[in-house]
mmCIF file of C-alpha atoms in Angstrom:
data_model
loop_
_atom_site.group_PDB
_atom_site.id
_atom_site.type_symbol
_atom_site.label_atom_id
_atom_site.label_comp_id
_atom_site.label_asym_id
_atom_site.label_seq_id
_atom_site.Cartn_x
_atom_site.Cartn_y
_atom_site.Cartn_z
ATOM 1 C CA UNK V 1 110.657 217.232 111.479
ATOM 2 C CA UNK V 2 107.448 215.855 112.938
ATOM 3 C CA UNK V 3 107.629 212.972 109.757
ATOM 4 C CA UNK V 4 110.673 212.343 111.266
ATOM 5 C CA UNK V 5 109.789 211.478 114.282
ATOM 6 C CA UNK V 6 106.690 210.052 113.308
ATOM 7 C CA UNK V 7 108.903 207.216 111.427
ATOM 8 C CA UNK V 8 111.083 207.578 114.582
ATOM 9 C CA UNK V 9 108.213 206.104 116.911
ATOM 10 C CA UNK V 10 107.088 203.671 114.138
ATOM 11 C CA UNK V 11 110.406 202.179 113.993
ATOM 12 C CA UNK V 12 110.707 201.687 117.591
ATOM 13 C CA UNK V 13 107.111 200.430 117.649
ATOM 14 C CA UNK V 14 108.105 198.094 115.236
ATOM 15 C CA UNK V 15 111.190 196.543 116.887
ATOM 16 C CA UNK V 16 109.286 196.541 120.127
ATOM 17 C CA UNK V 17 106.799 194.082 118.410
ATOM 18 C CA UNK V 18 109.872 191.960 116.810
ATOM 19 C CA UNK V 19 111.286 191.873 120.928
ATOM 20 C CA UNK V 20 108.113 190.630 121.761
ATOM 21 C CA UNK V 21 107.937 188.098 119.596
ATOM 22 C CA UNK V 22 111.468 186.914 119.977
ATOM 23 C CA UNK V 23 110.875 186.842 123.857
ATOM 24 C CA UNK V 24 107.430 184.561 123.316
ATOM 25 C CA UNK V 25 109.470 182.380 120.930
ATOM 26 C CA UNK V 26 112.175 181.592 123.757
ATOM 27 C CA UNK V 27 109.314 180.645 126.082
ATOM 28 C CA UNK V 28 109.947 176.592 126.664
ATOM 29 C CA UNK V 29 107.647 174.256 127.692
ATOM 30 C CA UNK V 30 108.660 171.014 129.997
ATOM 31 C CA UNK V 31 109.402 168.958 126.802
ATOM 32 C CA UNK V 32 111.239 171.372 125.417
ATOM 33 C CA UNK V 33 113.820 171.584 128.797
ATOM 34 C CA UNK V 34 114.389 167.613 128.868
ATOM 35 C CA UNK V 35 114.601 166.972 125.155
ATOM 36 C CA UNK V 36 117.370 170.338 125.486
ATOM 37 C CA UNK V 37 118.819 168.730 128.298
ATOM 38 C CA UNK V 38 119.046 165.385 126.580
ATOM 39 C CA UNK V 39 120.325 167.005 123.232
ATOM 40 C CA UNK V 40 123.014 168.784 124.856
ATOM 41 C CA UNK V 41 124.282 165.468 126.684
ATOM 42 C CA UNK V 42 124.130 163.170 123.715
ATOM 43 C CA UNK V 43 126.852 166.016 122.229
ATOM 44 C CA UNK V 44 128.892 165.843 125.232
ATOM 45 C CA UNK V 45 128.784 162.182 125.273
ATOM 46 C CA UNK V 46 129.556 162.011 121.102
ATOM 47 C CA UNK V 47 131.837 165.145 121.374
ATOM 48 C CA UNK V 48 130.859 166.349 118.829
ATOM 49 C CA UNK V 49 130.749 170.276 117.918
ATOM 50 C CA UNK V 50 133.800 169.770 120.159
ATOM 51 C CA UNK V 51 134.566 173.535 118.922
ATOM 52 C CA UNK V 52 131.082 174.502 120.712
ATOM 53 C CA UNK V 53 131.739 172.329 123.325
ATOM 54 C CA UNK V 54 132.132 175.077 126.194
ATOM 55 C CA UNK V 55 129.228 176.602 125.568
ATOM 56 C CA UNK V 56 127.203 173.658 125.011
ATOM 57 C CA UNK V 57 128.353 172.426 128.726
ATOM 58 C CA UNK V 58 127.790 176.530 130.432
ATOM 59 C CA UNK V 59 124.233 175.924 128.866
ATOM 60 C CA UNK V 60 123.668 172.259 129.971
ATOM 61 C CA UNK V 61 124.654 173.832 133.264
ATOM 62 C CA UNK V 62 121.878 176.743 132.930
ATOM 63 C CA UNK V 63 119.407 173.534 131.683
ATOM 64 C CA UNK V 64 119.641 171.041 134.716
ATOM 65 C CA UNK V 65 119.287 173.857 137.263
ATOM 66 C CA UNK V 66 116.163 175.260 135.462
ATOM 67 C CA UNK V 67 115.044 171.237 135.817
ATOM 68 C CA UNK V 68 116.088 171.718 139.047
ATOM 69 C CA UNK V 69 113.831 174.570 139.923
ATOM 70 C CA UNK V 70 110.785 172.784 138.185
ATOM 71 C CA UNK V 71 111.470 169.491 140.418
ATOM 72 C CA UNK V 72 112.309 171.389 143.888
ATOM 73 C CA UNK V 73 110.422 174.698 143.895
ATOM 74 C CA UNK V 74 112.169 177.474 144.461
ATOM 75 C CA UNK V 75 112.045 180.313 147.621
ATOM 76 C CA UNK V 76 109.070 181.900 146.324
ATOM 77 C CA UNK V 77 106.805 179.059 144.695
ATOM 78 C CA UNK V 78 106.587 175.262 145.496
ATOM 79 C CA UNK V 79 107.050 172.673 142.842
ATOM 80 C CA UNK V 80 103.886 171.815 140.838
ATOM 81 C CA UNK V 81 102.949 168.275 140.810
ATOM 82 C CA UNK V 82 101.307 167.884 137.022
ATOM 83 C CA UNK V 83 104.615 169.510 135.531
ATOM 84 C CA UNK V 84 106.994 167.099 138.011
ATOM 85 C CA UNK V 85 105.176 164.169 136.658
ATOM 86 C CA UNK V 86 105.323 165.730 133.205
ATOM 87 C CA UNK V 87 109.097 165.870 133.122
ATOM 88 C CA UNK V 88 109.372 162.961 134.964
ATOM 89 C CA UNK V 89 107.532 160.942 132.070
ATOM 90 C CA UNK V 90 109.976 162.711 130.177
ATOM 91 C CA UNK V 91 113.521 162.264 131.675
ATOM 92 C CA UNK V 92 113.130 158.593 131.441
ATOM 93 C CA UNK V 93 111.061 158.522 128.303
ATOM 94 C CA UNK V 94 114.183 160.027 126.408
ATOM 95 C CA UNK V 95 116.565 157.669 128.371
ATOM 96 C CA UNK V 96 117.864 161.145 130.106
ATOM 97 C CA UNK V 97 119.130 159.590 133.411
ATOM 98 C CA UNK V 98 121.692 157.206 131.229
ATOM 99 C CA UNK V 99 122.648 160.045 129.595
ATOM 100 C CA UNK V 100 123.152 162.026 132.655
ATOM 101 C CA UNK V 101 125.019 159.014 134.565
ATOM 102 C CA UNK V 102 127.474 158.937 132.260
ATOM 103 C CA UNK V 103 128.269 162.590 131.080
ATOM 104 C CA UNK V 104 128.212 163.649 134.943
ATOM 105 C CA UNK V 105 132.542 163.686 134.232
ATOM 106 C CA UNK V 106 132.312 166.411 131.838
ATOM 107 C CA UNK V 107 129.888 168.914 133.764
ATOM 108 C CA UNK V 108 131.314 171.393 136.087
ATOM 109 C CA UNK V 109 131.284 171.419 139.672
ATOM 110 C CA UNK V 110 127.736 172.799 139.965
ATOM 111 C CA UNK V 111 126.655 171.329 137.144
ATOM 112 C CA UNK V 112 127.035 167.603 139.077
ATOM 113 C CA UNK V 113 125.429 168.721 142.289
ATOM 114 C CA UNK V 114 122.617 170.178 140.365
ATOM 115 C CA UNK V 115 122.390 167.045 138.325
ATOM 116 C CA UNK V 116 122.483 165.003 141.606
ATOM 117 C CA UNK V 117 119.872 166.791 143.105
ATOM 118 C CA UNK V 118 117.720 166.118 140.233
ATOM 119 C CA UNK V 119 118.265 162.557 140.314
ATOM 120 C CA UNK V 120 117.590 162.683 143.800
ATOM 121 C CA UNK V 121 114.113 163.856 143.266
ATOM 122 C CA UNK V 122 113.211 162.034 140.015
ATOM 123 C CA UNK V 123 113.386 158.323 142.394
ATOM 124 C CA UNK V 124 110.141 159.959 144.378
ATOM 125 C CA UNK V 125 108.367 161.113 141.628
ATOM 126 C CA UNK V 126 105.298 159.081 140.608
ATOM 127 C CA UNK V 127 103.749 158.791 136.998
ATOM 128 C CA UNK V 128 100.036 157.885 137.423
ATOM 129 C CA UNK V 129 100.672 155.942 140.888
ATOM 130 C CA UNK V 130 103.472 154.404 140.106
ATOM 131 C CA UNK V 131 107.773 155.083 140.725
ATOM 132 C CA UNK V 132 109.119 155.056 136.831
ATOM 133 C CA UNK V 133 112.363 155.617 138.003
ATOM 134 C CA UNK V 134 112.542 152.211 139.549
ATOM 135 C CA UNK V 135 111.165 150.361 136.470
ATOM 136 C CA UNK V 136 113.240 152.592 134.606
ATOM 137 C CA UNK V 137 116.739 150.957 137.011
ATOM 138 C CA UNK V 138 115.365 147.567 137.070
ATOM 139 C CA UNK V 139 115.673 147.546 133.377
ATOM 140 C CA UNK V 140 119.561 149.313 133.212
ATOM 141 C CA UNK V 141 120.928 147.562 136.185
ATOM 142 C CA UNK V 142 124.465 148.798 134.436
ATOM 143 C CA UNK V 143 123.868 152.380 135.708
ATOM 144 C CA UNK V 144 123.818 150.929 139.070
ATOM 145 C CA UNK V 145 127.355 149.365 138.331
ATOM 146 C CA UNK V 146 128.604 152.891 137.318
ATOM 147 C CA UNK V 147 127.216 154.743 140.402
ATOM 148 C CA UNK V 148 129.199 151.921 142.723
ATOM 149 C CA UNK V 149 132.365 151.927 140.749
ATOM 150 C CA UNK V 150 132.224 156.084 141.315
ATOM 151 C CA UNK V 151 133.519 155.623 144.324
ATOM 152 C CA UNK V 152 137.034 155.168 142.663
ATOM 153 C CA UNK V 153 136.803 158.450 140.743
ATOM 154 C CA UNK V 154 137.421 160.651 143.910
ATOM 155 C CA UNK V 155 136.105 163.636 142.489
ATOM 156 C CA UNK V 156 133.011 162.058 141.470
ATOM 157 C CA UNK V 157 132.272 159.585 144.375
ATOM 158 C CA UNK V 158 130.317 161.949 146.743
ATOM 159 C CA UNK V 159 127.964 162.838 143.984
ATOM 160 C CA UNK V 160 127.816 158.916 142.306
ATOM 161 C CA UNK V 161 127.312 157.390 146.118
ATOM 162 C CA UNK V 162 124.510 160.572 146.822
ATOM 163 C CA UNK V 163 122.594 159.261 143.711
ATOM 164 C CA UNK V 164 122.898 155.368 144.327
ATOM 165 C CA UNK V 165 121.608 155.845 148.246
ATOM 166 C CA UNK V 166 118.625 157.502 146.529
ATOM 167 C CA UNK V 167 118.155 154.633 143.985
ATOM 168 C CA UNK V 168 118.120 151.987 146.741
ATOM 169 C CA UNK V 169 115.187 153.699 148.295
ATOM 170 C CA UNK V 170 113.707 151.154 145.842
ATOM 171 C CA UNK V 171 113.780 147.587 147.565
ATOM 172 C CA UNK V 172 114.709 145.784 144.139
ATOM 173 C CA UNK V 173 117.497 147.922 143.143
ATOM 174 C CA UNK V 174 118.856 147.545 146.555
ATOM 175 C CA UNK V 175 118.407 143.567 146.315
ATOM 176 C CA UNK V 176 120.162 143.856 143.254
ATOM 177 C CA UNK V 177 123.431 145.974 144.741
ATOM 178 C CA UNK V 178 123.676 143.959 147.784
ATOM 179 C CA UNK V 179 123.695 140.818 145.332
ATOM 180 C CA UNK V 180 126.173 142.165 143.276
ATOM 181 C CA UNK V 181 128.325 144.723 145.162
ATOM 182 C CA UNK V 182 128.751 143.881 148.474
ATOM 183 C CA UNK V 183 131.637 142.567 148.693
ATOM 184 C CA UNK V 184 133.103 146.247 146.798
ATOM 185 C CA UNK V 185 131.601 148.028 149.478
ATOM 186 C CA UNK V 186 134.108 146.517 152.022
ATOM 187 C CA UNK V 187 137.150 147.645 149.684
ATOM 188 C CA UNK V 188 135.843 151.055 149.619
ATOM 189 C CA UNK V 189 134.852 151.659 153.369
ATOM 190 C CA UNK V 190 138.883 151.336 153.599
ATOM 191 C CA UNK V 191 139.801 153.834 151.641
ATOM 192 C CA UNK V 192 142.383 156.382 152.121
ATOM 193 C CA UNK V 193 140.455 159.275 151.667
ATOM 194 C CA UNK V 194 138.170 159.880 154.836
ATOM 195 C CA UNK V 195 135.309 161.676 152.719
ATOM 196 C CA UNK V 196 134.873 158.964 150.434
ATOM 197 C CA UNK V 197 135.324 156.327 152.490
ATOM 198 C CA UNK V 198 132.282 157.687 155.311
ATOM 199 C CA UNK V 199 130.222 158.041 151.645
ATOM 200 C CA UNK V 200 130.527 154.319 150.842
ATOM 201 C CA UNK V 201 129.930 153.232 154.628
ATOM 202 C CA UNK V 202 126.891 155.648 154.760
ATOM 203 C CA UNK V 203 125.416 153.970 151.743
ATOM 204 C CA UNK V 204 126.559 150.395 153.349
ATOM 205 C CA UNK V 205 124.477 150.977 155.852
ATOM 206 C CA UNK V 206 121.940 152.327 154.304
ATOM 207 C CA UNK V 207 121.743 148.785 152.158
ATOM 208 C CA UNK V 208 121.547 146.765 155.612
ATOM 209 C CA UNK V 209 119.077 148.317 156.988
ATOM 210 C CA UNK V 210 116.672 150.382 154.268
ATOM 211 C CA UNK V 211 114.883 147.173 153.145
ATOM 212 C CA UNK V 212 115.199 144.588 156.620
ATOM 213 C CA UNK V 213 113.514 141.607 154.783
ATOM 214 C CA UNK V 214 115.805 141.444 151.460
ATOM 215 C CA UNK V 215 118.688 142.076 154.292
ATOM 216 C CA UNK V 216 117.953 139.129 156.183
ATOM 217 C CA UNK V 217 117.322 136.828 153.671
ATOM 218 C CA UNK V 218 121.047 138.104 152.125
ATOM 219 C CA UNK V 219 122.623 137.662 155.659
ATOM 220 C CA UNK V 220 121.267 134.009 155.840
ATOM 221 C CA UNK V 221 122.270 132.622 152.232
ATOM 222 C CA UNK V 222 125.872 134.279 152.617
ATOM 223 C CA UNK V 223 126.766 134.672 156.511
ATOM 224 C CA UNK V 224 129.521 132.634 155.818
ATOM 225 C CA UNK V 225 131.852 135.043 153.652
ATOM 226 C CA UNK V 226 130.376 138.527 154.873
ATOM 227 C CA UNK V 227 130.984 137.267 158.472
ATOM 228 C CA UNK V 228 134.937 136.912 157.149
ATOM 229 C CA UNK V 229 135.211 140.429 155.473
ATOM 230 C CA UNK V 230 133.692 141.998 158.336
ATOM 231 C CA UNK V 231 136.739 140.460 160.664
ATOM 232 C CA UNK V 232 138.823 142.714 157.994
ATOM 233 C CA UNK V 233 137.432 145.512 158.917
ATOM 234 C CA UNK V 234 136.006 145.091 161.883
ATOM 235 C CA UNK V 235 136.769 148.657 163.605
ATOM 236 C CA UNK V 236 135.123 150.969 160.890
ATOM 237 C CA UNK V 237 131.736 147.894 160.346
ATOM 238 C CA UNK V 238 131.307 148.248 164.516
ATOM 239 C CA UNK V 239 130.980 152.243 163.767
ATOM 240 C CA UNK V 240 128.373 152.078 161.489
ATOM 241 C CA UNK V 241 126.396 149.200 162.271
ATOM 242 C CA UNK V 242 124.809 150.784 165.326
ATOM 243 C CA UNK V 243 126.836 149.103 168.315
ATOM 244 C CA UNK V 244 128.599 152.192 169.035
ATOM 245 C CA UNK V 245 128.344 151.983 173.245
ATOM 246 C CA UNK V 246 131.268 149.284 172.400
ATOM 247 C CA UNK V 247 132.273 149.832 168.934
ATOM 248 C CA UNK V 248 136.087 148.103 169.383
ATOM 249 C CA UNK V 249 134.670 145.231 171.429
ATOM 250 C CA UNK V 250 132.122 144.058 168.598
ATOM 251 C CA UNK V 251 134.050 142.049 166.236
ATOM 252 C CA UNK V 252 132.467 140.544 163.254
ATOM 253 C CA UNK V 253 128.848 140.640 163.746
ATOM 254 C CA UNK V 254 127.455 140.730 160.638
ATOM 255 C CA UNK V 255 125.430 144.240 160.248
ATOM 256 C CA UNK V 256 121.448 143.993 161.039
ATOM 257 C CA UNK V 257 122.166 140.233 162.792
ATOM 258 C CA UNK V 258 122.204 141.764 165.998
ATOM 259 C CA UNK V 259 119.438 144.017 165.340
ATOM 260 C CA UNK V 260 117.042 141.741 163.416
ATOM 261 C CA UNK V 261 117.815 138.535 166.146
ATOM 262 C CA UNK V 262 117.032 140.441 169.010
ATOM 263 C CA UNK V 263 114.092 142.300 167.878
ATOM 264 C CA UNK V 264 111.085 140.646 169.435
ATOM 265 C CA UNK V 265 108.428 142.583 167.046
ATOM 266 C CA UNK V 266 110.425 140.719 164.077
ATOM 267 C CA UNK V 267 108.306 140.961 160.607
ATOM 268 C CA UNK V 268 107.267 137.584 159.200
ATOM 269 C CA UNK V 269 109.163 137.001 156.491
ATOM 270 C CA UNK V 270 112.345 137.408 158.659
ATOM 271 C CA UNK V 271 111.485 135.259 161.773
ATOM 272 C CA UNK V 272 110.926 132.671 158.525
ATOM 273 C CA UNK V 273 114.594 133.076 156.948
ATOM 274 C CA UNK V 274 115.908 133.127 161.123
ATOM 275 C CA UNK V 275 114.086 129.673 161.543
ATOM 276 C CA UNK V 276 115.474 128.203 158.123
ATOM 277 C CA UNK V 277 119.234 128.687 159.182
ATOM 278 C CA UNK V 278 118.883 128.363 162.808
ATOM 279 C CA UNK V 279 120.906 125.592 163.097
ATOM 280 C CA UNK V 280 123.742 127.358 161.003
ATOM 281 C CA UNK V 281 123.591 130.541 162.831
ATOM 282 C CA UNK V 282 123.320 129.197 166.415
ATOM 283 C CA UNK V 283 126.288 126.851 165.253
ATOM 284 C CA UNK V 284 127.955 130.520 164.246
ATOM 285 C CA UNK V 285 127.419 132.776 167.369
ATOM 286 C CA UNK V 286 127.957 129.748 169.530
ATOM 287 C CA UNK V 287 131.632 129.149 167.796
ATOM 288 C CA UNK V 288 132.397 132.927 167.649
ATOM 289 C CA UNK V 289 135.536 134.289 169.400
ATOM 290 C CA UNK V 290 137.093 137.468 170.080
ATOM 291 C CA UNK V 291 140.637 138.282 171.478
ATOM 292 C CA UNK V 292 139.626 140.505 174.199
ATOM 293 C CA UNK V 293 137.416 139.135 177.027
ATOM 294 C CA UNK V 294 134.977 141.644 176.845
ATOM 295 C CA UNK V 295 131.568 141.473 179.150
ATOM 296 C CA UNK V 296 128.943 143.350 176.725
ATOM 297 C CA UNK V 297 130.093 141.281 173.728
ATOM 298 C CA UNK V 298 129.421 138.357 175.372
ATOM 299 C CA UNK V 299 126.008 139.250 177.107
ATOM 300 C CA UNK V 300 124.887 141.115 173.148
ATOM 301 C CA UNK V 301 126.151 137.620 171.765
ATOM 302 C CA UNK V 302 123.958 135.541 174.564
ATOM 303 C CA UNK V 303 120.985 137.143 173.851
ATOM 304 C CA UNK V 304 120.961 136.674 169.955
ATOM 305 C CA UNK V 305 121.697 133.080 170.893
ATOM 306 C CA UNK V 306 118.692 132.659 173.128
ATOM 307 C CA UNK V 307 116.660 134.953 170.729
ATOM 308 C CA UNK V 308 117.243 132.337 167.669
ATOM 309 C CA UNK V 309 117.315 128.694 169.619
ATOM 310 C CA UNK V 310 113.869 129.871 170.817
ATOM 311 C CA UNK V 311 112.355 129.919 167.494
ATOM 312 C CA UNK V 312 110.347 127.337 166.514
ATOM 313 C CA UNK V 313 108.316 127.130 163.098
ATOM 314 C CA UNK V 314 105.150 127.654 164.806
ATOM 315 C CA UNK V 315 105.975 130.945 166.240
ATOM 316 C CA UNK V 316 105.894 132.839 162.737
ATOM 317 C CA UNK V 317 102.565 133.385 163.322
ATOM 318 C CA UNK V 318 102.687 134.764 166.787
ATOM 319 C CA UNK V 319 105.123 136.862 165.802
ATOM 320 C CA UNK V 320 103.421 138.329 162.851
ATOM 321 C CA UNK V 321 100.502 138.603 165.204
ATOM 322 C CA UNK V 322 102.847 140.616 167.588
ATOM 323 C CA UNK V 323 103.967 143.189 164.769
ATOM 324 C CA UNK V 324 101.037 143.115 163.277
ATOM 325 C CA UNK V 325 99.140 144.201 167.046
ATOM 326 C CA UNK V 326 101.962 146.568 167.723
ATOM 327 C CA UNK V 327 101.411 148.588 164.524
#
């Protein structure tokens, strides 16, 4: 009897060693979640194990929401800097957010607002002083096509147009979308579906007036044919463009003109691009028409008039001196 239960106790001694070993060995480090993350993606994206495939996603799922909790913090602990920067390093290291971009289709519900989240977060996080994740964009400006061209996958659109906004935090990547996707941007603000459609004009404006500099300079070398889509959809460009006192009444004015014109504490580099074209754009406003008589149209469009014909080369100085003083 007691040699029974002598070998009894030994046994369970012994499998509570082999439990504590097998719960060390599951321990991961921050590597180990990105390079898990990243393996499980590249089989979605192959599908291959396409047998395993449920599983494979239900643990990607558990994956990005640990990443998540690493990134964010959670209720009881706040995120640690060293390990953001560590997985940071990581993500892009192992060409992660490509990954991610693309597979975002296949994950479940949660799965994509986790996943945007993280992406979110990743465009703030700096790797010895300096924003990877804009180096990372500048150099796979086709995952910036992809997040503009969600906005025609409805069920993806809110989380694609969540994740661009956060990319063109970065003034190059939003150069690059105005350059290249404007003109999309007008298509999608019309949309049929009123989520989507506030989505794209939330991240319209966001490009006209994130980065005011790269804006103006855009509105000066292409006035001409944003000026005409704007007349297309002039009712939904007045909402979001910050006239809203008279948001029928304001036809056509490009977004930020207004805003930028009549701003006497105008940075430098803009009074320089308004003093370039000031011919062309006092030629514009003074040429501009709308159907209805309308008394606050008029006296917004009289005072960007006087604003611009009052430039004069010299005064880019003053004016920087004004901002300059003022901040």
């Amino acid at each position: 009897m007691t040699k029974n239960i002598k070998g009894l106790l030994s046994l369970l001694f012994k499998n509570k060693l082999k439990s504590k070993a097998k719960s060390k060995s599951k321990v991961r480090t921050l590597v180990d979640i990105v390079k898990l993350i990243n393996d499980h993606l590249v089989i979605l994206h192959n599908h291959t194990l396409d047998h395993a495939l449920p599983e494979k996603i239900e643990e990607l799922g558990r994956l990005i929401a640990e990443l998540k909790c690493i990134l964010y913090g959670t209720s009881e602990s706040e995120p640690n800097p060293e390990a953001c920067a560590q997985v940071t390093h990581e993500f892009f290291q192992e060409n992660t957010l490509r990954l991610l971009i693309i597979c975002l289709p296949e994950l479940d519900l949660e799965a994509r607002k986790d996943a945007t989240q993280v992406v979110a977060n990743l465009q703030r996080q700096q790797v010895h002083s300096r924003l990877i994740a804009c180096d990372y964009l500048e150099a796979n400006t086709d995952l910036l096509d992809i997040l503009v061209s969600g906005y025609e996958i409805h069920r993806l659109a809110l989380h694609y147009g969540n994740m661009l906004r956060e990319c063109i935090r970065h003034q190059s990547i939003a150069k690059y979308v105005l350059e290249s996707h404007t003109r999309r941007f007008f298509d999608y603000i019309q949309l049929p579906d009123f989520d989507v459609s506030s989505d794209a004009a939330a991240t319209f404006k966001e490009l006209f007036t994130r980065h005011k500099s790269t804006v103006a300079e855009f509105l000066a070398t292409n006035y001409d044919w944003v000026n005409h889509l704007l007349q297309r959809v002039q009712h939904k460009i007045a909402r979001i463009s910050g006239l809203h006192h008279k948001a029928s009444s304001h036809q056509g004015i490009a977004p930020g003109t207004v805003l930028f014109a009549a701003n006497r504490n105008k940075p430098r580099d803009i009074v320089a691009i308004l003093v370039a074209n000031r011919s062309k754009l006092l030629r514009f406003f003074g040429n501009f028409k709308i159907d209805k008589e309308d008394e606050q149209f008029e006296a917004d469009k009289a005072q960007v008039i006087k604003e611009i014909a009052e430039l004069e080369p010299g005064q880019i100085r003053s004016f920087a001196e004004v901002t300059s003083s003022a901040s």
